[in-house]
Amino acid sequence: PAGTTVKATADGSITIEGFDATQSRDLMTASVSAINYATVDDIKAVGFTFSHLLARVAFVGNLDAQSVAYVPNMSATIHEAKLYGMSKTGTYVSTDGEAKWTQVEATTEGAPFASNTSVISLTKEGVSVFSDLLLIPETVGQGFCIYVKYSVNDGGEREQVIQLNSLVGTFEAG
């Protein structure tokens, strides 16, 4: 994405600065162990190992099976959802086989990582709340939240903020 700079050196070190994860672009590296050819005739295809550098995360809303069993005509609708608190931008550095992300800028409720104001009718099978999310890998801390405005059985709208650290410990690359 715009504003991202990539530097790679002959020793295999890679630095990616200013990567904006809110742009939902995948980020991968390819590596290969040492290549040594005795002669030009020994040259063969090189097999690369590809690695995803971001964490793919999905938020799926669904009707609870026990609630539906108790209230057969149950309906629930999400009117708005926001995801915030996690890194928006970061810097990735890989040197000597050690790789690390550092946060540059975090998202806020007012400037969320993702938001959705489309009306979503929930099903027992589940419906995606946001399109594909590719987040910077990090420990899920206090303040990593999903805000949801919803209604049940066409009742009044309710709001809830869910702390993600109560559900998951880390966003892991892969």
PDB file of C-alpha atoms in Angstrom:
ATOM      1  CA  PRO A   1       0.000   0.000   0.000  1.00  0.00           C
ATOM      2  CA  ALA A   2       0.982   3.637  -0.388  1.00  0.00           C
ATOM      3  CA  GLY A   3       3.358   4.800   2.329  1.00  0.00           C
ATOM      4  CA  THR A   4       4.971   1.383   2.763  1.00  0.00           C
ATOM      5  CA  THR A   5       8.693   0.998   2.182  1.00  0.00           C
ATOM      6  CA  VAL A   6      10.470  -2.330   1.795  1.00  0.00           C
ATOM      7  CA  LYS A   7      14.193  -2.880   2.191  1.00  0.00           C
ATOM      8  CA  ALA A   8      15.932  -6.205   1.587  1.00  0.00           C
ATOM      9  CA  THR A   9      19.635  -6.822   1.981  1.00  0.00           C
ATOM     10  CA  ALA A  10      22.004  -9.428   0.543  1.00  0.00           C
ATOM     11  CA  ASP A  11      22.188 -11.205   3.921  1.00  0.00           C
ATOM     12  CA  GLY A  12      18.414 -11.882   3.787  1.00  0.00           C
ATOM     13  CA  SER A  13      17.285  -9.175   6.179  1.00  0.00           C
ATOM     14  CA  ILE A  14      13.919  -7.621   5.367  1.00  0.00           C
ATOM     15  CA  THR A  15      12.418  -4.412   6.743  1.00  0.00           C
ATOM     16  CA  ILE A  16       8.872  -3.298   5.913  1.00  0.00           C
ATOM     17  CA  GLU A  17       8.017   0.127   7.295  1.00  0.00           C
ATOM     18  CA  GLY A  18       4.704   1.946   7.460  1.00  0.00           C
ATOM     19  CA  PHE A  19       2.545  -1.036   6.484  1.00  0.00           C
ATOM     20  CA  ASP A  20      -1.151  -0.110   6.826  1.00  0.00           C
ATOM     21  CA  ALA A  21      -3.058  -3.305   7.659  1.00  0.00           C
ATOM     22  CA  THR A  22      -6.452  -1.605   7.298  1.00  0.00           C
ATOM     23  CA  GLN A  23      -5.970  -1.767   3.513  1.00  0.00           C
ATOM     24  CA  SER A  24      -6.633  -5.565   3.653  1.00  0.00           C
ATOM     25  CA  ARG A  25      -3.678  -6.473   1.463  1.00  0.00           C
ATOM     26  CA  ASP A  26      -1.919  -9.776   2.078  1.00  0.00           C
ATOM     27  CA  LEU A  27       1.762  -9.619   2.919  1.00  0.00           C
ATOM     28  CA  MET A  28       4.072 -12.580   2.361  1.00  0.00           C
ATOM     29  CA  THR A  29       7.747 -13.389   2.214  1.00  0.00           C
ATOM     30  CA  ALA A  30       9.507 -16.133   0.292  1.00  0.00           C
ATOM     31  CA  SER A  31      12.696 -17.751   1.492  1.00  0.00           C
ATOM     32  CA  VAL A  32      15.079 -20.452   0.425  1.00  0.00           C
ATOM     33  CA  SER A  33      18.026 -22.063   2.123  1.00  0.00           C
ATOM     34  CA  ALA A  34      21.491 -21.498   0.683  1.00  0.00           C
ATOM     35  CA  ILE A  35      21.851 -22.246  -3.011  1.00  0.00           C
ATOM     36  CA  ASN A  36      25.223 -23.574  -4.111  1.00  0.00           C
ATOM     37  CA  TYR A  37      25.991 -24.722  -7.624  1.00  0.00           C
ATOM     38  CA  ALA A  38      29.248 -26.367  -8.556  1.00  0.00           C
ATOM     39  CA  THR A  39      28.779 -25.510 -12.232  1.00  0.00           C
ATOM     40  CA  VAL A  40      26.279 -23.792 -14.467  1.00  0.00           C
ATOM     41  CA  ASP A  41      25.071 -27.261 -15.515  1.00  0.00           C
ATOM     42  CA  ASP A  42      23.921 -27.937 -11.921  1.00  0.00           C
ATOM     43  CA  ILE A  43      21.345 -25.113 -11.933  1.00  0.00           C
ATOM     44  CA  LYS A  44      17.869 -26.412 -11.117  1.00  0.00           C
ATOM     45  CA  ALA A  45      14.528 -24.933 -10.117  1.00  0.00           C
ATOM     46  CA  VAL A  46      14.582 -23.263  -6.721  1.00  0.00           C
ATOM     47  CA  GLY A  47      11.910 -24.212  -4.201  1.00  0.00           C
ATOM     48  CA  PHE A  48      10.745 -21.261  -2.101  1.00  0.00           C
ATOM     49  CA  THR A  49       8.966 -21.408   1.248  1.00  0.00           C
ATOM     50  CA  PHE A  50       6.234 -18.777   1.437  1.00  0.00           C
ATOM     51  CA  SER A  51       5.080 -17.329   4.755  1.00  0.00           C
ATOM     52  CA  HIS A  52       2.094 -15.111   5.532  1.00  0.00           C
ATOM     53  CA  LEU A  53       3.139 -12.171   7.712  1.00  0.00           C
ATOM     54  CA  LEU A  54      -0.375 -11.149   8.773  1.00  0.00           C
ATOM     55  CA  ALA A  55      -3.092 -12.806  10.844  1.00  0.00           C
ATOM     56  CA  ARG A  56      -6.324 -13.613   9.041  1.00  0.00           C
ATOM     57  CA  VAL A  57      -9.199 -12.997  11.438  1.00  0.00           C
ATOM     58  CA  ALA A  58     -12.927 -13.527  10.913  1.00  0.00           C
ATOM     59  CA  PHE A  59     -15.843 -12.328  13.011  1.00  0.00           C
ATOM     60  CA  VAL A  60     -18.973 -14.383  12.467  1.00  0.00           C
ATOM     61  CA  GLY A  61     -22.311 -13.564  14.056  1.00  0.00           C
ATOM     62  CA  ASN A  62     -24.848 -16.328  14.483  1.00  0.00           C
ATOM     63  CA  LEU A  63     -28.052 -17.204  16.283  1.00  0.00           C
ATOM     64  CA  ASP A  64     -27.407 -19.282  19.383  1.00  0.00           C
ATOM     65  CA  ALA A  65     -28.825 -22.813  18.884  1.00  0.00           C
ATOM     66  CA  GLN A  66     -30.187 -23.010  22.453  1.00  0.00           C
ATOM     67  CA  SER A  67     -31.922 -19.646  22.102  1.00  0.00           C
ATOM     68  CA  VAL A  68     -33.470 -20.676  18.783  1.00  0.00           C
ATOM     69  CA  ALA A  69     -34.700 -23.940  20.356  1.00  0.00           C
ATOM     70  CA  TYR A  70     -36.357 -21.926  23.129  1.00  0.00           C
ATOM     71  CA  VAL A  71     -37.672 -19.151  20.808  1.00  0.00           C
ATOM     72  CA  PRO A  72     -38.277 -20.845  17.410  1.00  0.00           C
ATOM     73  CA  ASN A  73     -38.995 -17.605  15.487  1.00  0.00           C
ATOM     74  CA  MET A  74     -36.016 -15.791  16.954  1.00  0.00           C
ATOM     75  CA  SER A  75     -34.347 -13.169  14.801  1.00  0.00           C
ATOM     76  CA  ALA A  76     -31.355 -10.979  15.424  1.00  0.00           C
ATOM     77  CA  THR A  77     -29.965  -8.166  13.334  1.00  0.00           C
ATOM     78  CA  ILE A  78     -26.654  -6.342  13.516  1.00  0.00           C
ATOM     79  CA  HIS A  79     -27.067  -2.673  12.570  1.00  0.00           C
ATOM     80  CA  GLU A  80     -23.493  -1.534  13.096  1.00  0.00           C
ATOM     81  CA  ALA A  81     -20.152  -3.064  14.062  1.00  0.00           C
ATOM     82  CA  LYS A  82     -16.690  -1.599  14.681  1.00  0.00           C
ATOM     83  CA  LEU A  83     -13.387  -3.301  15.370  1.00  0.00           C
ATOM     84  CA  TYR A  84     -10.725  -1.221  17.116  1.00  0.00           C
ATOM     85  CA  GLY A  85      -7.752  -1.113  19.472  1.00  0.00           C
ATOM     86  CA  MET A  86      -5.356  -3.207  17.396  1.00  0.00           C
ATOM     87  CA  SER A  87      -2.511  -1.985  15.196  1.00  0.00           C
ATOM     88  CA  LYS A  88      -3.324   0.005  12.111  1.00  0.00           C
ATOM     89  CA  THR A  89       0.266   0.422  10.953  1.00  0.00           C
ATOM     90  CA  GLY A  90       3.428  -1.368  11.884  1.00  0.00           C
ATOM     91  CA  THR A  91       7.024  -2.125  11.003  1.00  0.00           C
ATOM     92  CA  TYR A  92       8.226  -5.655  10.274  1.00  0.00           C
ATOM     93  CA  VAL A  93      11.892  -6.585  10.657  1.00  0.00           C
ATOM     94  CA  SER A  94      13.369 -10.008   9.885  1.00  0.00           C
ATOM     95  CA  THR A  95      17.072 -10.505  10.594  1.00  0.00           C
ATOM     96  CA  ASP A  96      19.040 -13.721  11.131  1.00  0.00           C
ATOM     97  CA  GLY A  97      15.881 -15.829  11.210  1.00  0.00           C
ATOM     98  CA  GLU A  98      14.213 -13.654  13.873  1.00  0.00           C
ATOM     99  CA  ALA A  99      11.114 -11.756  12.806  1.00  0.00           C
ATOM    100  CA  LYS A 100       9.254  -9.084  14.754  1.00  0.00           C
ATOM    101  CA  TRP A 101       6.417  -6.618  14.237  1.00  0.00           C
ATOM    102  CA  THR A 102       6.324  -3.328  16.118  1.00  0.00           C
ATOM    103  CA  GLN A 103       3.230  -1.182  16.316  1.00  0.00           C
ATOM    104  CA  VAL A 104       3.428   2.296  14.864  1.00  0.00           C
ATOM    105  CA  GLU A 105      -0.206   3.420  15.164  1.00  0.00           C
ATOM    106  CA  ALA A 106      -3.220   1.826  16.879  1.00  0.00           C
ATOM    107  CA  THR A 107      -6.844   2.075  15.781  1.00  0.00           C
ATOM    108  CA  THR A 108      -9.477   3.788  17.914  1.00  0.00           C
ATOM    109  CA  GLU A 109     -13.242   3.681  18.220  1.00  0.00           C
ATOM    110  CA  GLY A 110     -13.398   6.905  16.195  1.00  0.00           C
ATOM    111  CA  ALA A 111     -10.952   5.564  13.572  1.00  0.00           C
ATOM    112  CA  PRO A 112     -11.576   1.789  13.691  1.00  0.00           C
ATOM    113  CA  PHE A 113      -9.671  -0.998  11.967  1.00  0.00           C
ATOM    114  CA  ALA A 114     -12.928  -2.053  10.305  1.00  0.00           C
ATOM    115  CA  SER A 115     -16.536  -0.936  10.432  1.00  0.00           C
ATOM    116  CA  ASN A 116     -19.776  -2.133   8.925  1.00  0.00           C
ATOM    117  CA  THR A 117     -23.042  -0.207   8.838  1.00  0.00           C
ATOM    118  CA  SER A 118     -24.848  -2.672   6.576  1.00  0.00           C
ATOM    119  CA  VAL A 119     -27.818  -4.454   8.133  1.00  0.00           C
ATOM    120  CA  ILE A 120     -26.867  -8.083   8.800  1.00  0.00           C
ATOM    121  CA  SER A 121     -29.582 -10.653   9.553  1.00  0.00           C
ATOM    122  CA  LEU A 122     -28.039 -13.430  11.596  1.00  0.00           C
ATOM    123  CA  THR A 123     -28.568 -17.124  10.865  1.00  0.00           C
ATOM    124  CA  LYS A 124     -27.873 -20.314  12.823  1.00  0.00           C
ATOM    125  CA  GLU A 125     -25.024 -21.068  10.386  1.00  0.00           C
ATOM    126  CA  GLY A 126     -23.388 -17.677  10.859  1.00  0.00           C
ATOM    127  CA  VAL A 127     -22.780 -14.572   8.796  1.00  0.00           C
ATOM    128  CA  SER A 128     -19.509 -12.693   8.377  1.00  0.00           C
ATOM    129  CA  VAL A 129     -19.629  -9.318  10.118  1.00  0.00           C
ATOM    130  CA  PHE A 130     -16.640  -7.845   8.254  1.00  0.00           C
ATOM    131  CA  SER A 131     -14.993  -8.735   4.942  1.00  0.00           C
ATOM    132  CA  ASP A 132     -11.594 -10.471   5.082  1.00  0.00           C
ATOM    133  CA  LEU A 133      -9.447  -8.982   7.812  1.00  0.00           C
ATOM    134  CA  LEU A 134      -5.663  -9.247   7.757  1.00  0.00           C
ATOM    135  CA  LEU A 135      -4.257  -7.935  11.025  1.00  0.00           C
ATOM    136  CA  ILE A 136      -0.731  -7.291  12.215  1.00  0.00           C
ATOM    137  CA  PRO A 137       0.204 -10.189  14.534  1.00  0.00           C
ATOM    138  CA  GLU A 138       0.243  -9.086  18.159  1.00  0.00           C
ATOM    139  CA  THR A 139      -0.870  -9.921  21.667  1.00  0.00           C
ATOM    140  CA  VAL A 140      -4.529  -9.024  22.119  1.00  0.00           C
ATOM    141  CA  GLY A 141      -4.550  -6.437  24.870  1.00  0.00           C
ATOM    142  CA  GLN A 142      -7.001  -4.484  26.962  1.00  0.00           C
ATOM    143  CA  GLY A 143      -8.849  -2.111  24.659  1.00  0.00           C
ATOM    144  CA  PHE A 144      -8.980  -4.443  21.649  1.00  0.00           C
ATOM    145  CA  CYS A 145     -12.746  -4.344  21.096  1.00  0.00           C
ATOM    146  CA  ILE A 146     -15.650  -5.107  18.857  1.00  0.00           C
ATOM    147  CA  TYR A 147     -18.598  -2.753  19.223  1.00  0.00           C
ATOM    148  CA  VAL A 148     -21.957  -4.089  18.059  1.00  0.00           C
ATOM    149  CA  LYS A 149     -25.314  -2.332  17.735  1.00  0.00           C
ATOM    150  CA  TYR A 150     -28.018  -4.967  17.320  1.00  0.00           C
ATOM    151  CA  SER A 151     -31.672  -5.836  17.846  1.00  0.00           C
ATOM    152  CA  VAL A 152     -33.384  -9.089  18.771  1.00  0.00           C
ATOM    153  CA  ASN A 153     -36.869 -10.034  17.534  1.00  0.00           C
ATOM    154  CA  ASP A 154     -37.322  -6.538  16.065  1.00  0.00           C
ATOM    155  CA  GLY A 155     -37.027  -5.020  19.524  1.00  0.00           C
ATOM    156  CA  GLY A 156     -35.169  -1.839  20.265  1.00  0.00           C
ATOM    157  CA  GLU A 157     -31.528  -1.467  19.370  1.00  0.00           C
ATOM    158  CA  ARG A 158     -28.953  -2.484  21.959  1.00  0.00           C
ATOM    159  CA  GLU A 159     -25.252  -1.751  22.090  1.00  0.00           C
ATOM    160  CA  GLN A 160     -22.449  -3.925  23.398  1.00  0.00           C
ATOM    161  CA  VAL A 161     -18.666  -3.601  23.527  1.00  0.00           C
ATOM    162  CA  ILE A 162     -16.840  -6.930  23.727  1.00  0.00           C
ATOM    163  CA  GLN A 163     -13.240  -6.983  24.963  1.00  0.00           C
ATOM    164  CA  LEU A 164     -11.416  -9.330  22.571  1.00  0.00           C
ATOM    165  CA  ASN A 165      -8.800 -10.302  25.157  1.00  0.00           C
ATOM    166  CA  SER A 166     -11.575 -12.248  26.910  1.00  0.00           C
ATOM    167  CA  LEU A 167     -11.920 -14.395  23.762  1.00  0.00           C
ATOM    168  CA  VAL A 168      -8.428 -14.731  22.271  1.00  0.00           C
ATOM    169  CA  GLY A 169      -4.831 -14.166  23.421  1.00  0.00           C
ATOM    170  CA  THR A 170      -2.987 -13.358  20.189  1.00  0.00           C
ATOM    171  CA  PHE A 171      -3.455 -12.630  16.533  1.00  0.00           C
ATOM    172  CA  GLU A 172      -0.965 -15.035  14.942  1.00  0.00           C
ATOM    173  CA  ALA A 173       0.535 -14.809  11.465  1.00  0.00           C
ATOM    174  CA  GLY A 174      -0.343 -17.561   9.071  1.00  0.00           C
TER     175      GLY A 174
END
